[in-house]
Amino acid sequence: MYILGIDTSSMVATAAVISPEKLLAEYIVNNKKNHSEKMMQVVDRVLQDSGISLEDLDAVAVARGPGSFTGIRIGMACAEGIAHALGKPMVGVNTLDGLAYNLMGESSFICPVVDAQRQEVYASIYCWEDGRLQRLWEYEVVKAADLVERLLTLAKRVVILGDGVPVLTKALNEKEQKEPAIQDRIAIAHPAFAMPRASSVAAVALNEYAQGRFDTCYTIKPFYIRRSHAEEKWEEKHGRARTGRCDN
């Protein structure tokens, strides 16, 4: 069984091929956000290095969000195109789940954070129990300062990772100025493990696929949590206009 994993939900573009026995190949580009230009080249390269063809794939996995709205759409479109052409099933993996899987076997709580702009992050909390990753909180968008306060109430150390780390670190530094003793309560994952990895997306998908939980290119949906800023501004503008007409 071979699973192709794709993740373009952040600045990182990454693709990987795994089987139940091993990671065959993984490619990561983490310098410029030009996913629409590079993604198919990345997929082609990782398949070549894996020594398998598209037809050998059993399923296509993709990070479906939350994250960059444009990035999610690019990754979804790429994965859907491949799945449609091959008639293969798809597995949509939450970006936060994929990030948490990077820290396999971690004894601390794991808090992946994805930059949501406006000093907010998408986040959840995980832990490993008996070799299984358990999600303890709902997926949510939260102010970085509020998340720091909540993490400090947990019973043990927390490791944070993801592109929302700089946002959370800023809030954490402000908190440390008032309470220096908290500096050992929240740790930051090593950069090599802190970014999205398609191998983790594919590993999550492998478990889902084995349990019969998958979609098709027609049924899979992105997971945004909230509307984009442009959509919110449009609704705000047109909502006020409609209200004005009704009041008049």
Short mmCIF file of C-alpha atoms in Angstrom, two decimals:
data_model
loop_
_atom_site.label_atom_id
_atom_site.label_comp_id
_atom_site.label_asym_id
_atom_site.label_seq_id
_atom_site.Cartn_x
_atom_site.Cartn_y
_atom_site.Cartn_z
CA MET A 1 0.00 0.00 0.00
CA TYR A 2 1.28 3.44 -0.96
CA ILE A 3 -0.06 6.81 0.19
CA LEU A 4 0.90 10.12 -1.42
CA GLY A 5 0.77 13.01 1.06
CA ILE A 6 0.54 16.69 0.08
CA ASP A 7 0.60 19.79 2.29
CA THR A 8 0.60 23.39 1.03
CA SER A 9 -1.41 24.90 3.88
CA SER A 10 1.44 27.21 4.96
CA MET A 11 4.67 28.69 3.60
CA VAL A 12 5.95 25.12 3.29
CA ALA A 13 5.20 23.00 0.23
CA THR A 14 5.78 19.32 0.89
CA ALA A 15 4.99 15.94 -0.63
CA ALA A 16 5.82 12.41 0.50
CA VAL A 17 5.13 8.79 -0.29
CA ILE A 18 4.83 6.26 2.51
CA SER A 19 3.87 2.63 2.94
CA PRO A 20 2.94 0.86 6.20
CA GLU A 21 6.56 -0.24 6.48
CA LYS A 22 8.51 2.93 5.71
CA LEU A 23 8.81 6.45 4.37
CA LEU A 24 9.90 6.05 0.75
CA ALA A 25 10.60 9.70 -0.09
CA GLU A 26 9.79 13.19 1.10
CA TYR A 27 10.38 16.60 -0.46
CA ILE A 28 10.10 19.91 1.39
CA VAL A 29 10.35 23.43 -0.02
CA ASN A 30 10.48 26.11 2.65
CA ASN A 31 11.72 29.31 1.06
CA LYS A 32 9.03 30.96 -1.07
CA LYS A 33 5.26 30.68 -1.16
CA ASN A 34 4.85 29.88 -4.86
CA HIS A 35 3.09 26.57 -4.40
CA SER A 36 1.06 26.80 -7.61
CA GLU A 37 4.29 26.82 -9.63
CA LYS A 38 6.16 24.11 -7.74
CA MET A 39 3.68 21.59 -6.38
CA MET A 40 3.34 19.30 -9.37
CA GLN A 41 7.13 19.35 -9.80
CA VAL A 42 7.49 18.38 -6.14
CA VAL A 43 4.99 15.53 -6.54
CA ASP A 44 6.73 14.30 -9.69
CA ARG A 45 10.11 14.38 -7.94
CA VAL A 46 8.95 12.50 -4.86
CA LEU A 47 7.30 9.80 -6.99
CA GLN A 48 10.46 9.37 -9.07
CA ASP A 49 12.62 9.09 -5.96
CA SER A 50 10.14 6.61 -4.45
CA GLY A 51 10.48 4.41 -7.50
CA ILE A 52 6.72 4.14 -8.00
CA SER A 53 4.24 5.52 -10.49
CA LEU A 54 0.98 7.36 -9.93
CA GLU A 55 -0.89 4.16 -10.78
CA ASP A 56 0.82 2.39 -7.86
CA LEU A 57 -0.78 4.75 -5.34
CA ASP A 58 -3.65 3.44 -3.21
CA ALA A 59 -4.81 6.84 -1.96
CA VAL A 60 -3.98 10.53 -2.00
CA ALA A 61 -3.80 12.43 1.30
CA VAL A 62 -3.92 16.20 1.60
CA ALA A 63 -3.79 18.74 4.42
CA ARG A 64 -7.23 20.34 4.21
CA GLY A 65 -6.73 23.15 6.71
CA PRO A 66 -6.79 25.24 8.71
CA GLY A 67 -4.09 27.48 7.32
CA SER A 68 -3.50 29.78 4.37
CA PHE A 69 -6.73 29.96 2.37
CA THR A 70 -4.86 30.12 -0.94
CA GLY A 71 -2.39 27.44 0.10
CA ILE A 72 -5.16 25.05 1.14
CA ARG A 73 -6.92 25.51 -2.19
CA ILE A 74 -3.74 24.83 -4.14
CA GLY A 75 -3.00 21.62 -2.25
CA MET A 76 -6.60 20.46 -2.46
CA ALA A 77 -6.78 21.17 -6.20
CA CYS A 78 -3.52 19.31 -6.82
CA ALA A 79 -4.59 16.28 -4.79
CA GLU A 80 -8.10 16.26 -6.27
CA GLY A 81 -6.71 16.38 -9.80
CA ILE A 82 -4.46 13.39 -9.16
CA ALA A 83 -7.21 11.41 -7.42
CA HIS A 84 -9.72 12.19 -10.18
CA ALA A 85 -7.36 11.20 -12.98
CA LEU A 86 -6.49 7.91 -11.27
CA GLY A 87 -9.87 7.13 -9.74
CA LYS A 88 -8.21 6.89 -6.31
CA PRO A 89 -9.73 7.64 -2.89
CA MET A 90 -8.68 10.72 -0.90
CA VAL A 91 -8.03 11.31 2.78
CA GLY A 92 -8.34 14.86 4.09
CA VAL A 93 -6.09 15.44 7.10
CA ASN A 94 -6.51 18.36 9.46
CA THR A 95 -3.35 20.49 9.38
CA LEU A 96 -3.16 20.51 13.18
CA ASP A 97 -3.38 16.71 13.33
CA GLY A 98 -0.54 16.43 10.84
CA LEU A 99 1.65 18.82 12.80
CA ALA A 100 1.01 16.99 16.07
CA TYR A 101 2.04 13.74 14.40
CA ASN A 102 5.50 15.23 13.80
CA LEU A 103 6.25 14.71 17.51
CA MET A 104 5.49 11.00 17.63
CA GLY A 105 5.93 9.58 21.13
CA GLU A 106 6.37 12.98 22.81
CA SER A 107 5.63 12.72 26.53
CA SER A 108 4.54 16.35 26.93
CA PHE A 109 1.31 17.85 25.70
CA ILE A 110 1.57 18.92 22.05
CA CYS A 111 0.07 22.20 20.86
CA PRO A 112 0.29 22.82 17.10
CA VAL A 113 -0.41 26.44 16.20
CA VAL A 114 -1.09 27.80 12.73
CA ASP A 115 -0.94 31.54 12.08
CA ALA A 116 -4.47 32.91 11.64
CA GLN A 117 -3.33 36.56 11.35
CA ARG A 118 -4.51 39.41 13.63
CA GLN A 119 -2.52 37.97 16.58
CA GLU A 120 -4.63 34.82 16.46
CA VAL A 121 -3.75 31.18 15.84
CA TYR A 122 -5.57 28.00 14.92
CA ALA A 123 -4.80 25.50 17.65
CA SER A 124 -5.62 22.31 19.52
CA ILE A 125 -4.00 20.13 22.20
CA TYR A 126 -2.81 16.53 21.81
CA CYS A 127 -1.07 13.79 23.73
CA TRP A 128 0.25 10.33 22.95
CA GLU A 129 -1.40 7.46 24.82
CA ASP A 130 -0.52 3.82 24.19
CA GLY A 131 1.01 4.66 20.85
CA ARG A 132 -2.01 6.63 19.64
CA LEU A 133 -2.33 10.36 19.14
CA GLN A 134 -5.27 11.71 21.15
CA ARG A 135 -6.80 15.13 20.53
CA LEU A 136 -7.96 16.75 23.79
CA TRP A 137 -9.39 20.08 22.58
CA GLU A 138 -11.62 21.08 19.72
CA TYR A 139 -10.04 22.82 16.75
CA GLU A 140 -10.35 26.56 17.30
CA VAL A 141 -9.12 30.01 16.41
CA VAL A 142 -7.93 31.87 19.50
CA LYS A 143 -6.01 34.98 20.49
CA ALA A 144 -2.36 34.10 21.12
CA ALA A 145 -2.35 35.74 24.56
CA ASP A 146 -5.46 33.82 25.59
CA LEU A 147 -3.96 30.53 24.42
CA VAL A 148 -0.80 31.15 26.46
CA GLU A 149 -2.93 31.66 29.57
CA ARG A 150 -4.76 28.39 28.93
CA LEU A 151 -1.60 26.41 28.25
CA LEU A 152 -0.15 27.53 31.56
CA THR A 153 -3.10 25.96 33.40
CA LEU A 154 -2.31 22.48 32.03
CA ALA A 155 -0.93 19.83 34.35
CA LYS A 156 2.33 19.32 32.47
CA ARG A 157 4.78 20.85 30.02
CA VAL A 158 3.57 21.80 26.54
CA VAL A 159 5.54 21.70 23.29
CA ILE A 160 4.38 24.13 20.60
CA LEU A 161 5.07 23.88 16.87
CA GLY A 162 3.82 25.25 13.56
CA ASP A 163 4.05 28.59 11.76
CA GLY A 164 2.04 30.22 14.55
CA VAL A 165 4.98 29.83 16.96
CA PRO A 166 6.31 33.40 16.41
CA VAL A 167 2.86 34.81 17.23
CA LEU A 168 2.63 32.68 20.36
CA THR A 169 6.23 33.45 21.35
CA LYS A 170 5.50 37.17 21.32
CA ALA A 171 2.58 36.65 23.70
CA LEU A 172 4.68 34.30 25.82
CA ASN A 173 7.53 36.82 26.12
CA GLU A 174 5.10 39.47 27.32
CA LYS A 175 3.79 37.03 29.92
CA GLU A 176 7.33 36.09 31.05
CA GLN A 177 8.15 39.71 31.83
CA LYS A 178 5.55 39.51 34.58
CA GLU A 179 6.07 35.87 35.59
CA PRO A 180 9.63 34.66 34.76
CA ALA A 181 8.97 31.27 36.39
CA ILE A 182 6.79 30.13 33.48
CA GLN A 183 9.65 29.83 30.98
CA ASP A 184 10.00 26.07 31.47
CA ARG A 185 6.30 25.33 31.11
CA ILE A 186 6.08 25.91 27.35
CA ALA A 187 8.80 24.63 25.01
CA ILE A 188 9.27 25.17 21.26
CA ALA A 189 9.86 22.18 19.00
CA HIS A 190 13.06 21.99 16.96
CA PRO A 191 12.62 23.77 13.58
CA ALA A 192 13.02 20.47 11.69
CA PHE A 193 9.90 19.14 13.42
CA ALA A 194 7.99 22.40 13.78
CA MET A 195 7.01 22.79 10.13
CA PRO A 196 4.38 20.83 8.20
CA ARG A 197 5.60 17.51 6.80
CA ALA A 198 3.77 15.54 4.15
CA SER A 199 5.06 12.31 5.69
CA SER A 200 3.04 13.08 8.81
CA VAL A 201 -0.05 13.93 6.74
CA ALA A 202 0.36 10.62 4.91
CA ALA A 203 0.92 8.71 8.18
CA VAL A 204 -2.34 10.06 9.63
CA ALA A 205 -4.08 9.19 6.35
CA LEU A 206 -2.67 5.67 6.38
CA ASN A 207 -4.43 4.99 9.69
CA GLU A 208 -7.66 6.58 8.44
CA TYR A 209 -7.60 4.65 5.18
CA ALA A 210 -6.98 1.34 6.96
CA GLN A 211 -10.13 1.98 9.00
CA GLY A 212 -12.23 2.76 5.93
CA ARG A 213 -12.43 6.50 6.52
CA PHE A 214 -11.79 8.27 3.23
CA ASP A 215 -13.43 10.48 0.62
CA THR A 216 -13.45 10.91 -3.13
CA CYS A 217 -12.39 13.94 -5.14
CA TYR A 218 -16.08 14.89 -5.22
CA THR A 219 -16.83 14.63 -1.48
CA ILE A 220 -13.68 15.94 0.20
CA LYS A 221 -13.98 19.43 1.70
CA PRO A 222 -11.46 22.00 2.99
CA PHE A 223 -11.51 22.96 6.67
CA TYR A 224 -11.13 26.69 7.16
CA ILE A 225 -12.65 27.21 10.68
CA ARG A 226 -13.51 30.77 9.70
CA ARG A 227 -14.05 32.82 6.56
CA SER A 228 -11.17 34.68 4.98
CA HIS A 229 -10.61 38.33 5.88
CA ALA A 230 -11.75 39.37 2.39
CA GLU A 231 -15.01 37.43 2.81
CA GLU A 232 -15.59 38.93 6.24
CA LYS A 233 -15.03 42.45 4.89
CA TRP A 234 -17.39 41.79 1.96
CA GLU A 235 -20.12 40.51 4.27
CA GLU A 236 -19.59 43.43 6.64
CA LYS A 237 -19.88 45.94 3.80
CA HIS A 238 -22.88 44.37 2.10
CA GLY A 239 -24.55 43.55 5.41
CA ARG A 240 -24.46 47.23 6.37
CA ALA A 241 -25.80 48.14 2.94
CA ARG A 242 -28.74 45.74 3.29
CA THR A 243 -29.46 47.06 6.80
CA GLY A 244 -29.42 50.61 5.47
CA ARG A 245 -31.97 49.78 2.80
CA CYS A 246 -34.25 48.12 5.33
CA ASP A 247 -34.01 51.00 7.78
CA ASN A 248 -34.86 53.45 5.04
#
